[in-house]
Coordinates of C-alpha atoms in Angstrom, one line a residue:
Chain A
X1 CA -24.8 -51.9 -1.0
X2 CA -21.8 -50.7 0.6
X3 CA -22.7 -48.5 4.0
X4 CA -20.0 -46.3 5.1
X5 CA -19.4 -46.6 8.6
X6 CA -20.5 -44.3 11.4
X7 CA -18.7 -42.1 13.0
X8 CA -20.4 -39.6 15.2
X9 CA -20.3 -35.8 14.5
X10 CA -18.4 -35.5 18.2
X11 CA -15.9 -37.9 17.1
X12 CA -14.8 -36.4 13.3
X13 CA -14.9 -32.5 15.2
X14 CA -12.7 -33.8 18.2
X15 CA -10.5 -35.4 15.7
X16 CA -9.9 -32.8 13.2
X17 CA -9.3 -30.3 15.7
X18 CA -6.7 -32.6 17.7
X19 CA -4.9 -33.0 14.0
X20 CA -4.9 -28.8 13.2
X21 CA -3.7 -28.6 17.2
X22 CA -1.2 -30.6 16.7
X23 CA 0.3 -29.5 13.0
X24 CA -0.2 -26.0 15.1
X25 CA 2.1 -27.3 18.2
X26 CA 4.9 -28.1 15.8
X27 CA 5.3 -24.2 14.9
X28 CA 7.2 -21.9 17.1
X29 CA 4.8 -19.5 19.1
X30 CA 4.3 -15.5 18.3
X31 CA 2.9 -12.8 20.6
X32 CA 0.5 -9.4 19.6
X33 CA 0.7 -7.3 22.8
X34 CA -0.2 -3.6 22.9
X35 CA 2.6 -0.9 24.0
X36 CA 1.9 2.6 24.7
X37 CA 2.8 4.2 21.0
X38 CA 0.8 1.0 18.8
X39 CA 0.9 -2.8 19.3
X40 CA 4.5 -4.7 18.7
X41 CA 3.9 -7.8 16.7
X42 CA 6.8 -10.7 17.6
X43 CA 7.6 -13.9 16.4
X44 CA 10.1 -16.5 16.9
X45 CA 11.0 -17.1 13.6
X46 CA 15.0 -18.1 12.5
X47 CA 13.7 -17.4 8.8
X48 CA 15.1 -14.1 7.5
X49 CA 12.7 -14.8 4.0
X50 CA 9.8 -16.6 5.1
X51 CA 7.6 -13.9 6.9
X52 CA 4.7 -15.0 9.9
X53 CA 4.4 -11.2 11.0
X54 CA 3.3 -8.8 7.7
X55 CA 1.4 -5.9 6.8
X56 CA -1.9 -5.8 5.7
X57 CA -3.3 -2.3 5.5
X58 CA -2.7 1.0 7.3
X59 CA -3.1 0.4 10.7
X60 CA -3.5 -3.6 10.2
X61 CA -0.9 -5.9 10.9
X62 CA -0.6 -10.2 11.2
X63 CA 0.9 -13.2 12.1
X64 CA 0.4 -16.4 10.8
X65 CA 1.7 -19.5 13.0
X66 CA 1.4 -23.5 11.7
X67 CA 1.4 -24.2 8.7
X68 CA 3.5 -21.5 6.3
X69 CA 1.6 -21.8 3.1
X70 CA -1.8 -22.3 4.5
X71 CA -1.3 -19.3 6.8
X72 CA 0.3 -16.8 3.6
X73 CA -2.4 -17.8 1.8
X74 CA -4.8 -16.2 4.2
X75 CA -1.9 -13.5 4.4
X76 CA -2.1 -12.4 0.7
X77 CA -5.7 -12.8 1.0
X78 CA -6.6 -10.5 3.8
X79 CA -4.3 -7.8 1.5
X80 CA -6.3 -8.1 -1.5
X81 CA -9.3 -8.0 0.6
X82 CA -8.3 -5.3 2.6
X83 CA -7.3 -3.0 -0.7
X84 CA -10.2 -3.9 -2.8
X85 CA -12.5 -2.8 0.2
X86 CA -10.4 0.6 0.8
X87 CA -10.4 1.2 -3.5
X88 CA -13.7 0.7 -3.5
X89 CA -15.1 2.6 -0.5
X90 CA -12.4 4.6 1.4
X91 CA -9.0 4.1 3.7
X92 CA -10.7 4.2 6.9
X93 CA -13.5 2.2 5.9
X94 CA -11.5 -0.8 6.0
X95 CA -10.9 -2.7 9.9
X96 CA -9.3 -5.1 11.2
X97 CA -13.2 -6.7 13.1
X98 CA -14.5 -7.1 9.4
X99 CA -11.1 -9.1 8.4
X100 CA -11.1 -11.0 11.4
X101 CA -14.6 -11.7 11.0
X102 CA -13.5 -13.0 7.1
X103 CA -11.1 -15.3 8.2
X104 CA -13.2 -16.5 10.8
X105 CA -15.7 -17.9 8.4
X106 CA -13.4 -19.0 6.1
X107 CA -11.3 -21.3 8.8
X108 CA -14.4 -22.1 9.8
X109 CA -15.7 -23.1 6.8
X110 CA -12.7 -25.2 5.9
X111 CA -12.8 -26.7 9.9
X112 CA -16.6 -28.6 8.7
X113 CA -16.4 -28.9 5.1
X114 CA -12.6 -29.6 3.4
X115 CA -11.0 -32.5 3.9
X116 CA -8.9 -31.5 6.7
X117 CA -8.8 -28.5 8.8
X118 CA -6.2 -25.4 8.1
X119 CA -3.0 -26.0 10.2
X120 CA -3.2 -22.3 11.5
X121 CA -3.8 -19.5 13.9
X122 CA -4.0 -16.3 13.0
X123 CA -3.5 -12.8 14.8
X124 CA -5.3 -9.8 13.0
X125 CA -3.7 -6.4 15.0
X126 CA -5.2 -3.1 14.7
X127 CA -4.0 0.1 15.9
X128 CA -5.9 2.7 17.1
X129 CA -6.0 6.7 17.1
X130 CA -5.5 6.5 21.0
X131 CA -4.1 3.3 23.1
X132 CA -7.4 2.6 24.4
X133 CA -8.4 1.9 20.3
X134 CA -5.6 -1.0 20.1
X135 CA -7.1 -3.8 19.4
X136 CA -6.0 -7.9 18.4
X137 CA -8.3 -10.5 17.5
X138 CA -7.0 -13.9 18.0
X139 CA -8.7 -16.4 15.3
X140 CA -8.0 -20.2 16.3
X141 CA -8.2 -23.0 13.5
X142 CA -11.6 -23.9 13.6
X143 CA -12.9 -19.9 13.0
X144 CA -13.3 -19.0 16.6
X145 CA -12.8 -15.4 17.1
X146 CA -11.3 -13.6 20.6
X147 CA -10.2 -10.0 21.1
X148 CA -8.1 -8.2 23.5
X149 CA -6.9 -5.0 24.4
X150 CA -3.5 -6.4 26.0
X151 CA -1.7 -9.8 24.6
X152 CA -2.2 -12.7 22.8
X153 CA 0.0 -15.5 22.4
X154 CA -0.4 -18.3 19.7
X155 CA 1.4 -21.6 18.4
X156 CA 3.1 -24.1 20.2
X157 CA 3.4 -24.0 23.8
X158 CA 1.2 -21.5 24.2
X159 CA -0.3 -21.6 27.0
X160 CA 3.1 -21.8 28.6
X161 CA 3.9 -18.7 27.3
X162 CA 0.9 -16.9 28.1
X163 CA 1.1 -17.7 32.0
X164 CA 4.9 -16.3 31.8
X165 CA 3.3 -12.8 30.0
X166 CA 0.8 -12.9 32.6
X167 CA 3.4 -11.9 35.1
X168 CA 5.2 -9.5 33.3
X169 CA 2.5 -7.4 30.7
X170 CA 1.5 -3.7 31.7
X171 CA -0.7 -1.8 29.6
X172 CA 0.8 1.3 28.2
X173 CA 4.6 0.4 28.8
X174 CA 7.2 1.6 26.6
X175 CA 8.2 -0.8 23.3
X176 CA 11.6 -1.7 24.5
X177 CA 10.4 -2.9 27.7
X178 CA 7.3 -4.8 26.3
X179 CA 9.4 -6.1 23.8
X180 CA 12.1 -7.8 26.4
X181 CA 8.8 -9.3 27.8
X182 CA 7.2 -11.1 25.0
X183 CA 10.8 -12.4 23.9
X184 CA 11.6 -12.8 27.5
X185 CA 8.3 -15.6 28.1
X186 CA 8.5 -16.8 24.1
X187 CA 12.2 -17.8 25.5
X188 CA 11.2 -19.2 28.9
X189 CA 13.9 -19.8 31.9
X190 CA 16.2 -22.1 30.0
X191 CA 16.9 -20.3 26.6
X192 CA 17.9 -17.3 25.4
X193 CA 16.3 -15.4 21.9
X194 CA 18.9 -13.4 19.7
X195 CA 17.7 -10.5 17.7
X196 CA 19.0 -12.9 14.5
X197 CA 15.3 -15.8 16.1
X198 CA 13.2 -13.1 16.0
X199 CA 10.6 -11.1 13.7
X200 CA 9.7 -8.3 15.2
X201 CA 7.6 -5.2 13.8
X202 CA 5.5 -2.6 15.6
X203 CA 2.0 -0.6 14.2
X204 CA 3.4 2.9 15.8
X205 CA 1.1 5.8 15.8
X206 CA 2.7 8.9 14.6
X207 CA 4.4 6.7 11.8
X208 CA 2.6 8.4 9.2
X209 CA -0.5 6.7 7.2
X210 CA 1.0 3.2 6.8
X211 CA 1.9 2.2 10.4
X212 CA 3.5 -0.7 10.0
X213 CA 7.3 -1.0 10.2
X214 CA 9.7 -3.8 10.7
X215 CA 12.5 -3.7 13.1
X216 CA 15.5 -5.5 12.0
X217 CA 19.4 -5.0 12.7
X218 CA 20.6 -2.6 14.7
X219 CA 18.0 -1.6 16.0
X220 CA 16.2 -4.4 16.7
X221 CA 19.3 -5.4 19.0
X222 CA 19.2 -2.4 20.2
X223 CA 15.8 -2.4 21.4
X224 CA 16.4 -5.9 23.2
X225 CA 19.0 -4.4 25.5
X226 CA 21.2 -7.1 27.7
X227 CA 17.6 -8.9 28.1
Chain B
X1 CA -14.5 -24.3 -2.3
X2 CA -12.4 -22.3 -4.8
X3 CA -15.0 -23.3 -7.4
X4 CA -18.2 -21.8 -5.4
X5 CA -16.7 -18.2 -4.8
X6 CA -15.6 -17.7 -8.0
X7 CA -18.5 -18.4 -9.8
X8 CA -20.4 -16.3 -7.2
X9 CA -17.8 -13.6 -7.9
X10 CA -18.1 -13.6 -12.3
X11 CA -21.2 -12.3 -12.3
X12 CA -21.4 -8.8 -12.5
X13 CA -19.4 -5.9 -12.2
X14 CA -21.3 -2.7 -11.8
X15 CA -23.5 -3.9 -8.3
X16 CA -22.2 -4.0 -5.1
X17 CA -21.0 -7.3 -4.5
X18 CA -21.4 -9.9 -1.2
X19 CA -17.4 -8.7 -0.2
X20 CA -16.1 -12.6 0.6
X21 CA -12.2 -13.1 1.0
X22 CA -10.8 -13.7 -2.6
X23 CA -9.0 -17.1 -2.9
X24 CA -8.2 -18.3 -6.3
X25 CA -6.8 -21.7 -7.5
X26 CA -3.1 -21.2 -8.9
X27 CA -4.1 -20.9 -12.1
X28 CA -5.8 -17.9 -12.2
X29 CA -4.5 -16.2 -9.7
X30 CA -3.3 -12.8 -9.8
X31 CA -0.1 -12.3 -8.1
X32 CA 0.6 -9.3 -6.7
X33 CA -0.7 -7.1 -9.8
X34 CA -4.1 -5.1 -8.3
X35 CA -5.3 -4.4 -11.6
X36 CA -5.3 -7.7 -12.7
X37 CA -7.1 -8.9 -9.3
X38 CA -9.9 -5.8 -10.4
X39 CA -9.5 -7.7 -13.8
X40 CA -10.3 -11.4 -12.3
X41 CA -12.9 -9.9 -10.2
X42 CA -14.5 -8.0 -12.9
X43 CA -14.4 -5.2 -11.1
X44 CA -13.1 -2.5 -13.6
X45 CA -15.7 0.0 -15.3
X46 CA -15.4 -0.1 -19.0
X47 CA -16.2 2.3 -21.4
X48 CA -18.5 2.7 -24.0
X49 CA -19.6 4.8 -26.9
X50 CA -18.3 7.6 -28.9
X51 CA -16.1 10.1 -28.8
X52 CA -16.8 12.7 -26.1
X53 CA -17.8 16.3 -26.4
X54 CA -14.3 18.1 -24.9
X55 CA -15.4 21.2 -23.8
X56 CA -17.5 18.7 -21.4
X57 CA -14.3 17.0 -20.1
X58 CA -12.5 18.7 -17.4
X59 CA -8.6 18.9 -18.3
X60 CA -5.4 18.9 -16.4
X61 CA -2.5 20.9 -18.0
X62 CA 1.4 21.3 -17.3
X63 CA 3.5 19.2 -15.3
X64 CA 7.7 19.7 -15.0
X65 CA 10.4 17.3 -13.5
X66 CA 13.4 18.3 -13.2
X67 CA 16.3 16.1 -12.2
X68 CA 18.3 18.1 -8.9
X69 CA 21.7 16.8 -7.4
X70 CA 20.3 14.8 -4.8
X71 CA 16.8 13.8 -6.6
X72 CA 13.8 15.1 -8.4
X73 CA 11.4 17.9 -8.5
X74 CA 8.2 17.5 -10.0
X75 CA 6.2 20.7 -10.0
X76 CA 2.6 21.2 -11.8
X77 CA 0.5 24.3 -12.0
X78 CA -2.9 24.7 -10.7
X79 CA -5.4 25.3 -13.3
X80 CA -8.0 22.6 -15.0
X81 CA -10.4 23.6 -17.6
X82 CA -13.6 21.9 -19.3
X83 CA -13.3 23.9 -23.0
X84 CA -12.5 27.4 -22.5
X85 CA -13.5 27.4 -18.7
X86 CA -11.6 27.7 -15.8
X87 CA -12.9 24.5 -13.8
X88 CA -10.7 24.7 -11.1
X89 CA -8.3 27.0 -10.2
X90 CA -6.3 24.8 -7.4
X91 CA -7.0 21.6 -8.4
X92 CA -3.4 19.3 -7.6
X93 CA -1.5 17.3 -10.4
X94 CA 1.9 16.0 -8.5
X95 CA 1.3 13.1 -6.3
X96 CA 3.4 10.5 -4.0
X97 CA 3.6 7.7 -6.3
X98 CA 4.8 5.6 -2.8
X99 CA 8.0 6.5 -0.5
X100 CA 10.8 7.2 -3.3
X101 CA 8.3 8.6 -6.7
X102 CA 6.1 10.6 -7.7
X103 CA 3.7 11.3 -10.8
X104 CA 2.5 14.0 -11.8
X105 CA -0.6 14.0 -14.6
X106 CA -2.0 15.9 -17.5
X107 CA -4.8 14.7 -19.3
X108 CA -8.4 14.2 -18.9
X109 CA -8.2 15.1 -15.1
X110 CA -11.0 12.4 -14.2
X111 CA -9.1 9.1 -15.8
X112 CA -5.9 10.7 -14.6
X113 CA -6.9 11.1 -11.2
X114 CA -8.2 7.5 -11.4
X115 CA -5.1 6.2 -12.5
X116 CA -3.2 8.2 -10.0
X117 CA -4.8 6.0 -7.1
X118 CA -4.7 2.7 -9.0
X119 CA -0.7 3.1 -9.5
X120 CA -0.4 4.1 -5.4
X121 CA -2.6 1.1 -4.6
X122 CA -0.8 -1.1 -7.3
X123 CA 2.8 -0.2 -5.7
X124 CA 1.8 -0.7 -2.3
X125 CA -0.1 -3.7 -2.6
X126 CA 2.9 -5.5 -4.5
X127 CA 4.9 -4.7 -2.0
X128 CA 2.6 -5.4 0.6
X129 CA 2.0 -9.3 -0.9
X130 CA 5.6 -9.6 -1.7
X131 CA 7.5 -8.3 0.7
X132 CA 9.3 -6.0 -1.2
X133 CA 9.2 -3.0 -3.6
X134 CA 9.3 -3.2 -6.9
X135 CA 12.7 -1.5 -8.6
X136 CA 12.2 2.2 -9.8
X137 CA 12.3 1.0 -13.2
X138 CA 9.1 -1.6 -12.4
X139 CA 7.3 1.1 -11.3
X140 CA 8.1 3.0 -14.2
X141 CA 6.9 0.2 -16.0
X142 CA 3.6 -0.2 -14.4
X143 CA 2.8 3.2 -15.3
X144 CA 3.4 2.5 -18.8
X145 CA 0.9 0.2 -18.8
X146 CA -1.7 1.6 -17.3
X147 CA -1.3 4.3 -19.7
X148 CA -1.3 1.9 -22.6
X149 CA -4.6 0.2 -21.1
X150 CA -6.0 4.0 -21.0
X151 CA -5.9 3.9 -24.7
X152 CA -9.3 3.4 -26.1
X153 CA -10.7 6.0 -23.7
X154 CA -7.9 8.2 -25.2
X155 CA -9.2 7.6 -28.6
X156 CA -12.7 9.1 -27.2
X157 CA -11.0 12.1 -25.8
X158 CA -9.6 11.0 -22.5
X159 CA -6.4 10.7 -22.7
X160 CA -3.8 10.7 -20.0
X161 CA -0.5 11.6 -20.7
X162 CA 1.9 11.5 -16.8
X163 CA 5.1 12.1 -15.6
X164 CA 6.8 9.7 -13.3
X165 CA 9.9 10.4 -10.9
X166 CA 12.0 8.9 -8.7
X167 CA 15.0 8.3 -6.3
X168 CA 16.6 5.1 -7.7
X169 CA 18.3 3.4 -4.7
X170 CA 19.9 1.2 -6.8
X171 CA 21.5 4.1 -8.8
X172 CA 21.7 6.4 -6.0
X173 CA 20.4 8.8 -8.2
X174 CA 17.2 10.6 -9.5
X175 CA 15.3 9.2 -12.4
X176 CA 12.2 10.8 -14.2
X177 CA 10.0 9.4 -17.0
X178 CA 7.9 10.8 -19.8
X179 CA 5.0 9.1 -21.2
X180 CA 3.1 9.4 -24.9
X181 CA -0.8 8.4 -25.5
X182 CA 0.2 5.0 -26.1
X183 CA 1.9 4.3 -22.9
X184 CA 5.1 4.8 -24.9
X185 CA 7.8 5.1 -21.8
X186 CA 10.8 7.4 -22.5
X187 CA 13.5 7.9 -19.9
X188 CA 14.8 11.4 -20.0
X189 CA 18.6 12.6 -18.6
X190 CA 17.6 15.9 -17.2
X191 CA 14.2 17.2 -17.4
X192 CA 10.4 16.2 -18.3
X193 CA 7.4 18.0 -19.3
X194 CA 4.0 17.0 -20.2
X195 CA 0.3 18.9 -20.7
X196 CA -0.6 21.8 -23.4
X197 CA 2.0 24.4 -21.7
X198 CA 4.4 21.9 -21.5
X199 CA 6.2 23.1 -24.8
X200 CA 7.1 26.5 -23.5
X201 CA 7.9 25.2 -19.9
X202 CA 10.4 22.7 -21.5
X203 CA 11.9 25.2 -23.1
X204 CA 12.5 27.4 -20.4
X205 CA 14.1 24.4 -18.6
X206 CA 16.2 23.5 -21.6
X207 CA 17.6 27.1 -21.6
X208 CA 18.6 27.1 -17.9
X209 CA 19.7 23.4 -16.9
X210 CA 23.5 22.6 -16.9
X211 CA 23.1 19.3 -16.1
X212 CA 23.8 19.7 -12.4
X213 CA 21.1 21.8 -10.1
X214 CA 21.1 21.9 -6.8
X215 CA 17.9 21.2 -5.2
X216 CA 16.7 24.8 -4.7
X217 CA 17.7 26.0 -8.2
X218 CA 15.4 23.2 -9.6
X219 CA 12.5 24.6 -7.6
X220 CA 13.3 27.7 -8.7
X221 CA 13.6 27.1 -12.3
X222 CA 9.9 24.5 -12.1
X223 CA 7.9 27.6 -10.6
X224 CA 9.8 30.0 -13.5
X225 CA 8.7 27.1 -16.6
X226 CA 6.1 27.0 -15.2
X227 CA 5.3 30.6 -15.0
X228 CA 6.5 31.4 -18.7
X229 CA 3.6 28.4 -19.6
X230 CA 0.9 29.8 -17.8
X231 CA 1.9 33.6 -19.8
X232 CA 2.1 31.8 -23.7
X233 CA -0.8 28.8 -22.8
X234 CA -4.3 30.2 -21.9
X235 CA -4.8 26.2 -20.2
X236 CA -2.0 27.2 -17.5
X237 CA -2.3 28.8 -14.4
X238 CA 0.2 31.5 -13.4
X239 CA 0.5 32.1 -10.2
X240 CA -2.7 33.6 -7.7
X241 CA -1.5 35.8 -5.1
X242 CA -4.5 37.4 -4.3
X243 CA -6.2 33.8 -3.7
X244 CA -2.6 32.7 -2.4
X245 CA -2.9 30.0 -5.3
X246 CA 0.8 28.9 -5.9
X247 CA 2.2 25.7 -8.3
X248 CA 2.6 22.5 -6.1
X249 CA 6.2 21.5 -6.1
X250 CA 7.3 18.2 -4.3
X251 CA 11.5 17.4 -3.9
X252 CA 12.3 13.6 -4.2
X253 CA 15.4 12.3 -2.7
X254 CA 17.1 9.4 -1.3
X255 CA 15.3 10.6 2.2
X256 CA 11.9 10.4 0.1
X257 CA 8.8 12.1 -1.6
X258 CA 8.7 15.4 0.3
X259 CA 5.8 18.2 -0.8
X260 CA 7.3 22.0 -0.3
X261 CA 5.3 24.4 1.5
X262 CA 3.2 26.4 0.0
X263 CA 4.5 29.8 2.0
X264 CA 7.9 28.5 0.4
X265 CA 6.9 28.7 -2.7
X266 CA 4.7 32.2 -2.8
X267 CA 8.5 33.4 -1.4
X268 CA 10.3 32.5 -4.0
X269 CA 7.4 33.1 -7.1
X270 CA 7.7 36.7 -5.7
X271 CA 11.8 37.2 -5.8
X272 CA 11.4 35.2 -9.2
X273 CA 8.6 38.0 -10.6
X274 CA 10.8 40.4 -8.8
X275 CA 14.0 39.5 -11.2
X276 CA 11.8 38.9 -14.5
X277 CA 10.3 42.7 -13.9
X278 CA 11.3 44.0 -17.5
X279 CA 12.6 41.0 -18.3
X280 CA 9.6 39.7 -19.7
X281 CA 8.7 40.5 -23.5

């Protein structure tokens, strides 16, 4: 009789998660900071079709980084979660903790059980009535779950990135200036983003029932200013 | 782990259900069409029985569109009746359909109301999982099936007959619809009505449109069909100024699906009454 070999439970958990942090690491990084009107959602992303930063309900936005079709599968399936759960009970009933807290047992569920782990880290945004409601939940590719009130940063170099935010991030600034932040430390020192690398939207209060609205063009240069 | 959830999810379809994210494997998934992902899920009510008693079924009545220079105005009247009752006297039949349409319903007010939120949700969440919006005549389309599906509760006395309007950026012009009972889908050039008072408020409209309204004059001639309706169709509510009960009448343009006050339209009901004084036989 054939025994398979051991390999202790430490060993297959350090190993999958090495493999999703590295298919992660590959991706180009995306940051969910708050601003004073909503929270600006900003990804370096040279793609014009393939989206990391969408809408999922009213006041719900994401980004996927890593892996595009393991993350847009969680995209479309947030939306259909988040619509059947607002048709069948009402709008406001439907939040961005309970999603968060869905994908974070379903990553989690793939981290232990599926053959490999998902490639992917996902940022569930919700904006609030008033800026102290703003919140983003951070869910990292074995179902952990954080959330802030301020920024996240997520994909490769993060951490990089999030020590350059550190110095810069106010709470309650206005977009334009929290925007040449975010691009400012996804950039770093030796490279500069054009509006053409980036995929920016924003979840503004006041923007009507469906927050959610891309900024592209014009005005999306615009907003960037000689940063 | 595809296989688990859905088998979990097939069972039954009146219950509340454990809510679990819904993945599917590609070959049943269901795109971005809502109602077939109610479909999948077996989510969707049907049904039963015979035919219903229809003094027990509350009805919504006339609905106008009328196609304006720079869009569409879709205006409907206020009254829904169960029988020969007044059930509600400002109940609303024009709705946002998503930024650039609107439909407006007559019909068994309860399936028609239903249908009303399935289309909104069914626009926004195809654009919402692909990016974009479906074309004016996709949405158009939609509607017609809906409709269609509505058919065997039509045959028990629920039927839904809408309207369905539009800015067509494409066309960079207004569009408007008219549906039959069998989700038949007819485009119409200038004007659309639908409900029981909808034969004398088309006819007004036919009398007065020269092809090329400005935006106020289509208001105005909406709240006067739909006036003459109300006076020939018992189903149709005239105008309430002692309640302050006026017609709801929403303008469509390229700038989008706008609703128009209500102190805006008791104005101009009262200098239309004002002109018709003797006028009417």
């Amino acid at each position: 009789m054939n025994m398979p070999m051991y390999v202790s439970p430490e060993q297959v958990m350090k190993d999958r998660a090495d493999y999703a942090r590295k298919g992660i690491a590959r991706g180009r990084a995306a940051v969910g900071a708050t601003y004073a009107d909503g929270v600006l959602l900003c990804a370096e992303n040279p793609s014009n079709t393939l989206r990391k930063v969408s809408e999922i309900y009213d006041r719900i936005g994401f980004i996927g980084v890593g892996k595009y079709n393991e993350f847009d599968q969680m995209r479309v399936a947030g939306v259909r979660h988040a619509d059947l759960k607002g048709y069948s009970f009402s709008r406001q009933d439907v939040d961005a903790r309970w999603l968060a807290n869905q994908y974070a047992q379903t990553l989690g569920q793939y981290f232990t059980h599926e053959m490999k782990p998902l490639e992917v880290e996902l940022l569930v945004a919700e904006m609030g009535e008033e800026p102290c409601g703003d919140q983003i939940f951070h869910l990292l590719y074995d179902g952990t779950v954080m959330d802030t009130r301020s920024f996240v940063v997520t994909g490769g170099e993060a951490e990089v990135i999030r020590s350059r935010m550190e110095e810069t991030w106010q709470a309650e600034a206005p977009l334009d200036s929290t925007l040449q932040q975010a691009v400012a430390a996804l950039a770093g020192p030796d490279r500069t983003l054009e509006a053409d690398d980036l995929e920016v939207a924003v979840l503004a209060r006041h923007n009507g029932r469906r927050a959610f609205r891309r900024i592209e063009g014009a005005s999306l240069v615009a907003l960037l200013g000689e940063a | 782990m595809y296989r688990k959830a859905a088998s979990r999810r097939l069972e039954k379809a009146d219950t509340l259900q454990p809510v679990t994210l819904p993945f599917f494997a590609s070959s049943d998934d269901p795109g971005p069409d809502f109602v077939e992902l109610l479909r999948t899920l077996k989510r969707q009510p049907e049904l039963g029985g015979t035919a219903l008693d229809p003094t027990q079924i509350t009805h919504a009545t006339t609905v106008v569109a009328i196609r304006s220079d720079d869009g569409v105005v879709m205006a409907g009247d206020r009254r829904a009746t169960s029988g020969h009752l007044i059930s509600h006297r400002n109940i609303e039949k024009v709705f946002p359909a998503d930024g650039l349409s609107g439909v407006a319903i007559a019909g068994a007010a309860g399936p028609a109301m239903e249908m009303v939120r399935l289309f909104q949700l069914q626009l926004e969440h195809y654009e919402k999982v692909e990016g974009n919006p479906l074309s004016l005549e996709g949405k158009a389309n939609q509607l017609s099936q809906m409709v269609r599906n509505n058919l065997p509760a039509a045959m028990q006395g629920l039927g839904v007959v809408p309207l369905f309007a539009g800015y067509d950026s494409q066309q960079e012009k207004g569009r408007l619809f008219q549906y039959d009972i069998t989700g038949g889908r007819y485009e119409e050039r200038d004007y659309g009505a639908s409900g029981s008072g909808s034969l004398h408020a088309g006819t007004v409209i036919k009398l007065r449109h020269n092809g090329n309204l400005k935006q106020s004059e289509a208001v105005d001639l909406a709240i006067e069909s739909l006036f003459h309706a109300a006076d020939e169709d018992s189903a149709t509510g005239g105008p309430d100024p002692i309640r302050g009960i006026y017609p709801v009448v929403a303008a469509i343009t390229k700038d989008g699906f706008s609703r128009i006050p209500n102190e805006e339209i008791a104005t101009r009901t009262g200098a239309i009454l004002a002109n018709l004084n003797g006028g009417v036989a």
